[in-house]
Amino acid sequence: MFETRISRRAALMGAGAVAAWAASPARALLQATERVKAPAFVGDLIARMTLEEKAGQLSLMASAWGGTSAASLNPPSNGDFPRQLDEARRGLLTGVFNGNGARMHRMLQTAAVKESRMKIPLIFGADIIHGHRTIFPVPLAEVASFEPDLARRTAEMAAFEAAGTGIDWNFAPMVDVARDQRWGRGVEGGGEDVLLNELFAIARVKGFQGRDLKSDAHMLATAKHFAAYGAAEAGLDYNTVDVSERTLREVYLPPFKAAFDAGALSVMASFNELSGIPSTGNPWLMTQLLRGEWGFEGFVVSDYTGDEEMIAHGFAKDAREATRLAFLAGVDMSMQSGFYRTHLPDLVRSGEVPQARVDESVRRVLAMKAMLGLFEDPFRRIDERREQRRSMTRPALSLAREAGRKSIVLLKNEGDLLPLPRSGKRIALIGPFAAGQHDLIGPWCVYGDDAKAVDLATGVREAIADKSSIIVAEGSGIEEPLAGGIEAAVAAARQADIVVLAIGESQNMSGEAQSRTEIVVPRPQQQLAEAVAAVGKPMVVVLKNGRALALEGAVANASAILVTWFLGTETGHSIADVLFGAYSPSGRLPVSFPRESGQQPYYYSHKPTGRPNPEGKLEAYKARFRGLTNTALYPFGHGLTYGKIGYSDLALSSRSMAMAGGEIAVTARVGNTGTRAAEEVVQLYIRDRAASITRPVRLLKAFRKVTLAPGSSEVVRFVLRPADLAFVGLQNKPVVEPGTFDVWIAPSAEADGLHATFELTA
Ligand code: NOJ
């Protein structure tokens, strides 16, 4: 018997509800936020610093170490590194990011603490988005596990490797809710749902930071990108965002609040404008809300040249004005433009920026360096031997394999085609992702290396008894046809009993600046799929993707479809584990797979509209497209197992709940009548039938993963309280209103599931 107490975000609640949140187990999950206290010596330092040195502490630059990729541990330096060393000696740098390993970090740190006037240690930042050298599944993939603790564990392992090279500060997690699949950066985040984004934000912050920021195996986490970066119009990266304050508070802000409550002490301003004001220059966001309302005590860093970009936004007339606007809005540190160190001193001298404001930001940054233990030992995380010893260890690789297989989602499995037999069948492994060490680790790995990753063909060969029963055919390029490719693929399919078609997106089709207008399998690969399907062999599609895709034709019609995202270093092993049944898939979609690209932005928790269109019917003058119902092909929360799962016996402890202190227990029996063990993600959704602000058609409130042996069943129990029914009301404050609520326990956001109603009474 399970019990999940559903907690509501503190950000959205009135006093009673806040008390409920404070008492809830989910809140207890959060470690107490460390209070930021600047040690006394910080005040002495500030009193002795020049304006230039202060502006230096607020200026962060990319590593100037040479080499084409930060992946190589210690490449030779190019001409710029001596200049950067000199900047460290002159106190013009607070730190660098995406540097190249312990030796480089040691050289720069030595210059700062031995040769600069103030001897203030540097801070080393990096983008450790989903692993350092051992690459874990992309963040969106991990969210498909519906297992936040898995993300905590991979974050902690990433921190262990990265901190070993001297990295103190991570530019992750990205906690931007992403509801438009055209946007490429959804791959870095928590998908379309608010609750999942919150829970994974908490998990990742806890993993990166651990319990003690001074730990040489952890690093400071950054919640990014503040705010609503994922709401870019048309899913076009960097594009305009215009959302109401209510939607901001209901959808886009809660994951940030959750990250801060979990202890994140750094936040990155987003590139986008928000209703006419670039985030980087938005005092309401960066000061009033962040510090005034939420009491955030850490520091704010701009995104890469975010302050400079306010000129192109048409918000600042020049560099000097951009500096003043960003700094006075509340952005403590400037990344990469160099604007702060160039213009802040003069802005203070001219009286346009108060000296005290500069001191305040410097105090925040130095306090954080102290909390990271850098004043006590500036080299605490820099260790060349640790760097090697901690890199790609056995436990890390086994965690990557586990995370990989838990991230895979089985969309369909007609005739129980999967799992495949390990012997006795010839398998044609077809497609641009069938073999080859490319597109394995994903779009955002500064330190990862494809050459160290396991491809699908290798994973499959290791899993099967007779290695010669595999025929590999590339069939197509990723975005271009391959001469003779389709013919060779068709010939391979003819010789085989089963086709495994590995198709989808390359890793550079998602991530930053990789928005797509059509979220489909690229045409040449679709043509390959049609030709291979025409051979008539049972076909498993293994999708590689950084976003939800609109599946078409032979791909949508394949007997079995696995969503495998970018799974990282252990890709081939993880997929083979699922293909051949060593692991029964348990992943669920964190983003809805639409029927067509043109439905974007499509998300399950949309509003009903005044003319809802019932599923399957295409009535005139209803909210539907010409010829297309506006539902998902595979909705949020969907995912099959190798078991046969059934839901029954929904029961509510009461049909009414008092607003003051009431609660309802919702239970259902979930069983597995199949012959294989399964992990089922049981989901609880609600709908508020009528409220002073219209509410979504369904909203995820809780979920629970249960392991079901063949023939077994389990009663899953959730507890709903008034705080779980709160929403952002007319005054943009949390409210709870009496009325009728629907509740579903269901296997996905659009499955009928088990349904009941209850009343919330005044
Ligand atoms: C720009 C990206 O938006 C941000 O997420 C990243 O941390 C910085 N570049 C630094 O690499």
XYZ file of N, CA and C in Angstrom, residues 269-369:
303
model
N 19.722 34.852 -15.621
C 18.688 35.624 -16.315
C 18.496 35.054 -17.716
N 17.264 35.107 -18.206
C 17.005 34.553 -19.538
C 17.261 35.593 -20.619
N 17.502 35.109 -21.831
C 17.762 35.986 -22.972
C 16.526 36.782 -23.408
N 15.345 36.157 -23.208
C 14.134 36.704 -23.824
C 13.640 37.979 -23.145
N 12.845 38.705 -23.881
C 12.061 39.754 -23.236
C 10.795 39.120 -22.687
N 10.240 39.760 -21.692
C 9.011 39.260 -21.072
C 8.027 40.421 -21.074
N 7.034 40.316 -21.917
C 6.034 41.374 -22.053
C 6.687 42.749 -22.208
N 7.665 42.812 -23.070
C 8.258 44.097 -23.440
C 9.537 44.463 -22.714
N 9.907 43.691 -21.693
C 11.116 44.034 -20.938
C 12.065 42.837 -20.934
N 13.267 42.992 -21.483
C 14.210 41.865 -21.424
C 14.436 41.455 -19.962
N 14.469 40.171 -19.700
C 14.648 39.697 -18.320
C 15.872 40.316 -17.681
N 16.921 40.445 -18.460
C 18.189 40.955 -17.927
C 18.052 42.388 -17.402
N 17.049 43.099 -17.875
C 16.870 44.483 -17.415
C 15.553 44.666 -16.674
N 15.057 43.581 -16.072
C 13.714 43.617 -15.482
C 13.773 43.652 -13.946
N 13.652 44.847 -13.342
C 13.759 44.964 -11.878
C 12.642 44.224 -11.144
N 11.470 44.160 -11.762
C 10.366 43.433 -11.097
C 10.752 41.972 -10.903
N 11.318 41.392 -11.962
C 11.684 39.980 -11.915
C 12.895 39.742 -11.019
N 13.961 40.511 -11.277
C 15.254 40.214 -10.657
C 15.371 40.716 -9.221
N 14.518 41.659 -8.856
C 14.637 42.176 -7.493
C 13.324 42.053 -6.729
N 12.279 42.673 -7.286
C 11.024 42.696 -6.524
C 10.517 41.282 -6.220
N 10.392 40.493 -7.272
C 9.867 39.136 -7.076
C 10.919 38.238 -6.422
N 12.092 38.203 -7.039
C 13.123 37.245 -6.625
C 13.569 37.473 -5.184
N 13.904 38.687 -4.877
C 14.435 38.956 -3.524
C 13.341 39.424 -2.577
N 12.505 40.358 -3.066
C 11.480 40.910 -2.184
C 10.447 39.850 -1.800
N 9.856 39.244 -2.807
C 8.764 38.312 -2.518
C 9.290 36.938 -2.081
N 10.331 36.454 -2.725
C 10.794 35.091 -2.457
C 11.964 35.025 -1.463
N 12.596 36.132 -1.199
C 13.706 36.125 -0.251
C 14.942 35.398 -0.746
N 15.162 35.366 -2.051
C 16.352 34.702 -2.608
C 17.612 35.406 -2.109
N 18.578 34.618 -1.670
C 19.784 35.209 -1.069
C 21.051 34.979 -1.877
N 20.935 34.254 -2.969
C 22.133 33.971 -3.760
C 22.442 35.115 -4.711
N 23.064 34.787 -5.856
C 23.370 35.850 -6.811
C 22.810 35.531 -8.193
N 22.624 36.605 -8.971
C 22.060 36.493 -10.312
C 23.175 36.700 -11.324
N 23.279 35.787 -12.275
C 24.250 35.964 -13.360
C 23.458 36.156 -14.652
N 23.984 36.987 -15.537
C 23.314 37.142 -16.836
C 23.567 35.885 -17.648
N 22.823 35.672 -18.716
C 23.235 34.650 -19.671
C 24.323 35.284 -20.550
N 24.887 34.476 -21.411
C 26.029 34.835 -22.252
C 25.732 36.104 -23.075
N 26.366 37.182 -22.735
C 26.145 38.510 -23.361
C 24.689 39.010 -23.261
N 23.972 38.525 -22.262
C 22.569 38.945 -22.092
C 22.424 40.444 -21.906
N 23.380 41.057 -21.193
C 23.293 42.512 -20.997
C 23.512 43.236 -22.331
N 24.504 42.792 -23.054
C 24.806 43.397 -24.363
C 23.599 43.284 -25.310
N 22.899 42.155 -25.223
C 21.792 41.912 -26.160
C 20.599 42.844 -25.939
N 20.599 43.550 -24.811
C 19.505 44.506 -24.601
C 19.588 45.665 -25.595
N 20.748 45.830 -26.218
C 20.864 46.855 -27.270
C 20.092 46.381 -28.502
N 20.341 45.129 -28.907
C 19.617 44.582 -30.062
C 18.114 44.470 -29.781
N 17.757 44.187 -28.531
C 16.328 44.130 -28.170
C 15.665 45.491 -28.397
N 16.489 46.561 -28.440
C 15.909 47.898 -28.536
C 15.489 48.422 -27.177
N 16.208 47.999 -26.139
C 15.858 48.395 -24.773
C 16.903 49.331 -24.186
N 18.153 49.173 -24.652
C 19.242 50.042 -24.187
C 19.882 50.670 -25.417
N 20.283 51.922 -25.284
C 20.809 52.585 -26.493
C 22.264 52.240 -26.749
N 22.989 51.921 -25.690
C 24.405 51.582 -25.888
C 24.890 50.709 -24.717
N 26.173 50.399 -24.766
C 26.746 49.471 -23.788
C 26.643 50.029 -22.362
N 26.877 51.291 -22.246
C 26.842 51.916 -20.923
C 25.439 51.826 -20.324
N 24.446 52.141 -21.161
C 23.076 52.078 -20.658
C 22.672 50.628 -20.361
N 23.103 49.710 -21.214
C 22.794 48.289 -20.983
C 23.368 47.850 -19.640
N 24.568 48.298 -19.337
C 25.200 47.939 -18.057
C 24.370 48.477 -16.899
N 24.021 49.735 -16.990
C 23.252 50.356 -15.901
C 21.903 49.657 -15.707
N 21.215 49.380 -16.808
C 19.883 48.763 -16.702
C 19.966 47.356 -16.119
N 20.928 46.575 -16.595
C 21.055 45.196 -16.107
C 21.436 45.204 -14.634
N 22.412 46.046 -14.300
C 22.916 46.023 -12.931
C 21.853 46.530 -11.959
N 21.214 47.623 -12.306
C 20.207 48.163 -11.381
C 18.950 47.293 -11.317
N 18.705 46.523 -12.371
C 17.568 45.589 -12.316
C 17.824 44.510 -11.272
N 19.113 44.187 -11.040
C 19.406 43.166 -10.041
C 20.277 42.031 -10.547
N 20.819 42.172 -11.751
C 21.741 41.144 -12.266
C 23.120 41.438 -11.671
N 23.552 40.578 -10.762
C 24.788 40.848 -10.026
C 26.033 40.675 -10.884
N 25.985 39.686 -11.784
C 27.211 39.336 -12.514
C 26.932 39.282 -14.010
N 27.871 39.790 -14.773
C 27.731 39.817 -16.224
C 28.558 38.695 -16.836
N 27.935 37.942 -17.724
C 28.661 36.858 -18.379
C 29.095 37.272 -19.783
N 30.370 37.297 -19.999
C 31.006 37.309 -21.315
C 31.056 38.636 -22.067
N 30.147 39.556 -21.842
C 30.210 40.803 -22.625
C 31.372 41.680 -22.159
N 31.745 41.533 -20.887
C 32.751 42.438 -20.329
C 32.184 43.817 -20.009
N 30.866 43.980 -20.161
C 30.265 45.300 -19.958
C 30.477 45.825 -18.536
N 30.321 44.946 -17.535
C 30.396 45.444 -16.155
C 31.786 45.987 -15.862
N 32.817 45.238 -16.249
C 34.147 45.732 -15.897
C 34.525 46.948 -16.728
N 33.899 47.077 -17.895
C 34.197 48.245 -18.713
C 33.431 49.480 -18.218
N 32.188 49.321 -17.829
C 31.351 50.506 -17.578
C 30.943 50.761 -16.133
N 30.946 49.726 -15.295
C 30.446 49.963 -13.925
C 31.253 51.012 -13.149
N 32.599 50.942 -13.204
C 33.342 51.934 -12.408
C 32.937 53.365 -12.759
N 32.825 53.633 -14.028
C 32.492 54.990 -14.431
C 31.049 55.347 -14.052
N 30.155 54.361 -14.141
C 28.758 54.619 -13.753
C 28.664 54.964 -12.268
N 29.545 54.375 -11.468
C 29.560 54.708 -10.034
C 30.131 56.115 -9.853
N 31.233 56.389 -10.559
C 31.871 57.716 -10.413
C 30.921 58.831 -10.832
N 30.093 58.559 -11.844
C 29.180 59.619 -12.314
C 27.916 59.694 -11.461
N 27.788 58.789 -10.509
C 26.623 58.817 -9.620
C 25.404 58.110 -10.179
N 25.529 57.491 -11.353
C 24.351 56.821 -11.936
C 24.065 55.472 -11.265
N 25.087 54.872 -10.713
C 24.920 53.608 -9.982
C 25.489 53.818 -8.581
N 24.674 53.568 -7.551
C 25.196 53.787 -6.201
C 26.314 52.803 -5.861
N 27.335 53.337 -5.228
C 28.460 52.510 -4.761
C 27.945 51.356 -3.890
N 26.945 51.678 -3.057
C 26.437 50.654 -2.135
C 25.842 49.465 -2.889
N 25.248 49.715 -4.047
C 24.663 48.619 -4.837
C 25.772 47.699 -5.348
N 26.877 48.321 -5.757
C 28.011 47.512 -6.230
C 28.548 46.674 -5.080
N 28.696 47.305 -3.930
C 29.211 46.571 -2.763
C 28.306 45.387 -2.409
N 27.015 45.639 -2.557
C 26.050 44.580 -2.229
C 26.240 43.368 -3.160
N 26.378 43.609 -4.456
C 26.573 42.493 -5.397
C 27.909 41.806 -5.156
N 28.947 42.596 -4.892
C 30.262 41.992 -4.616
C 30.161 41.128 -3.362
N 29.429 41.628 -2.365
C 29.274 40.852 -1.119
C 28.591 39.519 -1.416
N 27.572 39.546 -2.275
C 26.880 38.289 -2.607
C 27.832 37.295 -3.266
N 28.643 37.807 -4.172
C 29.548 36.910 -4.905
C 30.643 36.390 -3.978
N 31.199 37.253 -3.160
C 32.267 36.797 -2.252
C 31.706 35.865 -1.182
N 30.474 36.138 -0.746
C 29.853 35.240 0.238
C 29.722 33.846 -0.357
N 29.371 33.804 -1.633
C 29.215 32.492 -2.278
C 30.561 31.800 -2.421
N 31.589 32.550 -2.762
C 32.929 31.940 -2.841
C 33.328 31.390 -1.478
